[in-house]
Coordinates of C-alpha atoms in Angstrom, one line a residue:
X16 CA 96.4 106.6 57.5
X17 CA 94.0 108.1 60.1
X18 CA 93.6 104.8 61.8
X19 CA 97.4 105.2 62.4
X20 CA 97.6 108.7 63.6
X21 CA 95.1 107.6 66.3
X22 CA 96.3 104.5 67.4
X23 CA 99.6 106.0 68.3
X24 CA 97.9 109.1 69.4
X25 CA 96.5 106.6 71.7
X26 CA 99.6 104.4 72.6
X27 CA 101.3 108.2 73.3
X28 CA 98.7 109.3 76.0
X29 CA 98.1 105.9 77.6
X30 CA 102.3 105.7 77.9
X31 CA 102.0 109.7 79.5
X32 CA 99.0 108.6 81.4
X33 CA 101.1 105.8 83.1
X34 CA 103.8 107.9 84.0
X35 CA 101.9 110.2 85.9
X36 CA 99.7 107.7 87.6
X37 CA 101.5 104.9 88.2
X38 CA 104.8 104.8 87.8
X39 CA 105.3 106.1 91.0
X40 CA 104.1 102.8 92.8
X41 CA 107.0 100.8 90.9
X42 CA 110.1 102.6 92.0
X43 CA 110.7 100.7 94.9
X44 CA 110.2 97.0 92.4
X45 CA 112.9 99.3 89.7
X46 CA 115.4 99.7 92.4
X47 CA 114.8 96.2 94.2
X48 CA 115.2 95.0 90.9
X49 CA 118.5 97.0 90.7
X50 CA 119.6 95.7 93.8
X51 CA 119.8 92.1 92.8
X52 CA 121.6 92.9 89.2
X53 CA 124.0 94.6 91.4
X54 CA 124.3 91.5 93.8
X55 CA 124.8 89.0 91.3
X56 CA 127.3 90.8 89.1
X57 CA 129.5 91.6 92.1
X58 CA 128.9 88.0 92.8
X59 CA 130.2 87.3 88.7
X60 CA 133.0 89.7 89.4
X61 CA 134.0 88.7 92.6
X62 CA 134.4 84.4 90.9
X63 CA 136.4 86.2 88.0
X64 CA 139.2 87.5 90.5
X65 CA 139.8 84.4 92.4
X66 CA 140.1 82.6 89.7

C-alpha cells in the first residue's frame, strides 16, 4: 500500500512540476494545434452545406 501512496505521490509532483516548468513552452504547439482542428472542421462544414 505504501508503494502506492508514493508512486502517485510521485506521478502528482512530476504532473505539478511540468506545469510550472514547461508547459509554458507548448502553448504556442496547443493553439497551432487548435488552429488546424479549426481549419479542417470548417473545411468538413463548409463540404456539408454545398452538398
Amino acid at each position: 500500500m505504501e508503494f502506492i501512496q508514493t508512486l502517485f505521490k510521485g506521478i502528482i509532483q512530476g504532473v505539478s512540476q511540468f506545469i510550472t516548468n514547461d508547459l509554458h513552452n507548448y502553448v504556442p504547439l496547443f493553439i497551432f494545434a487548435a488552429a488546424i482542428l479549426v481549419i479542417f472542421k470548417v473545411k468538413d462544414w463548409i463540404k456539408k452545406l454545398r452538398k
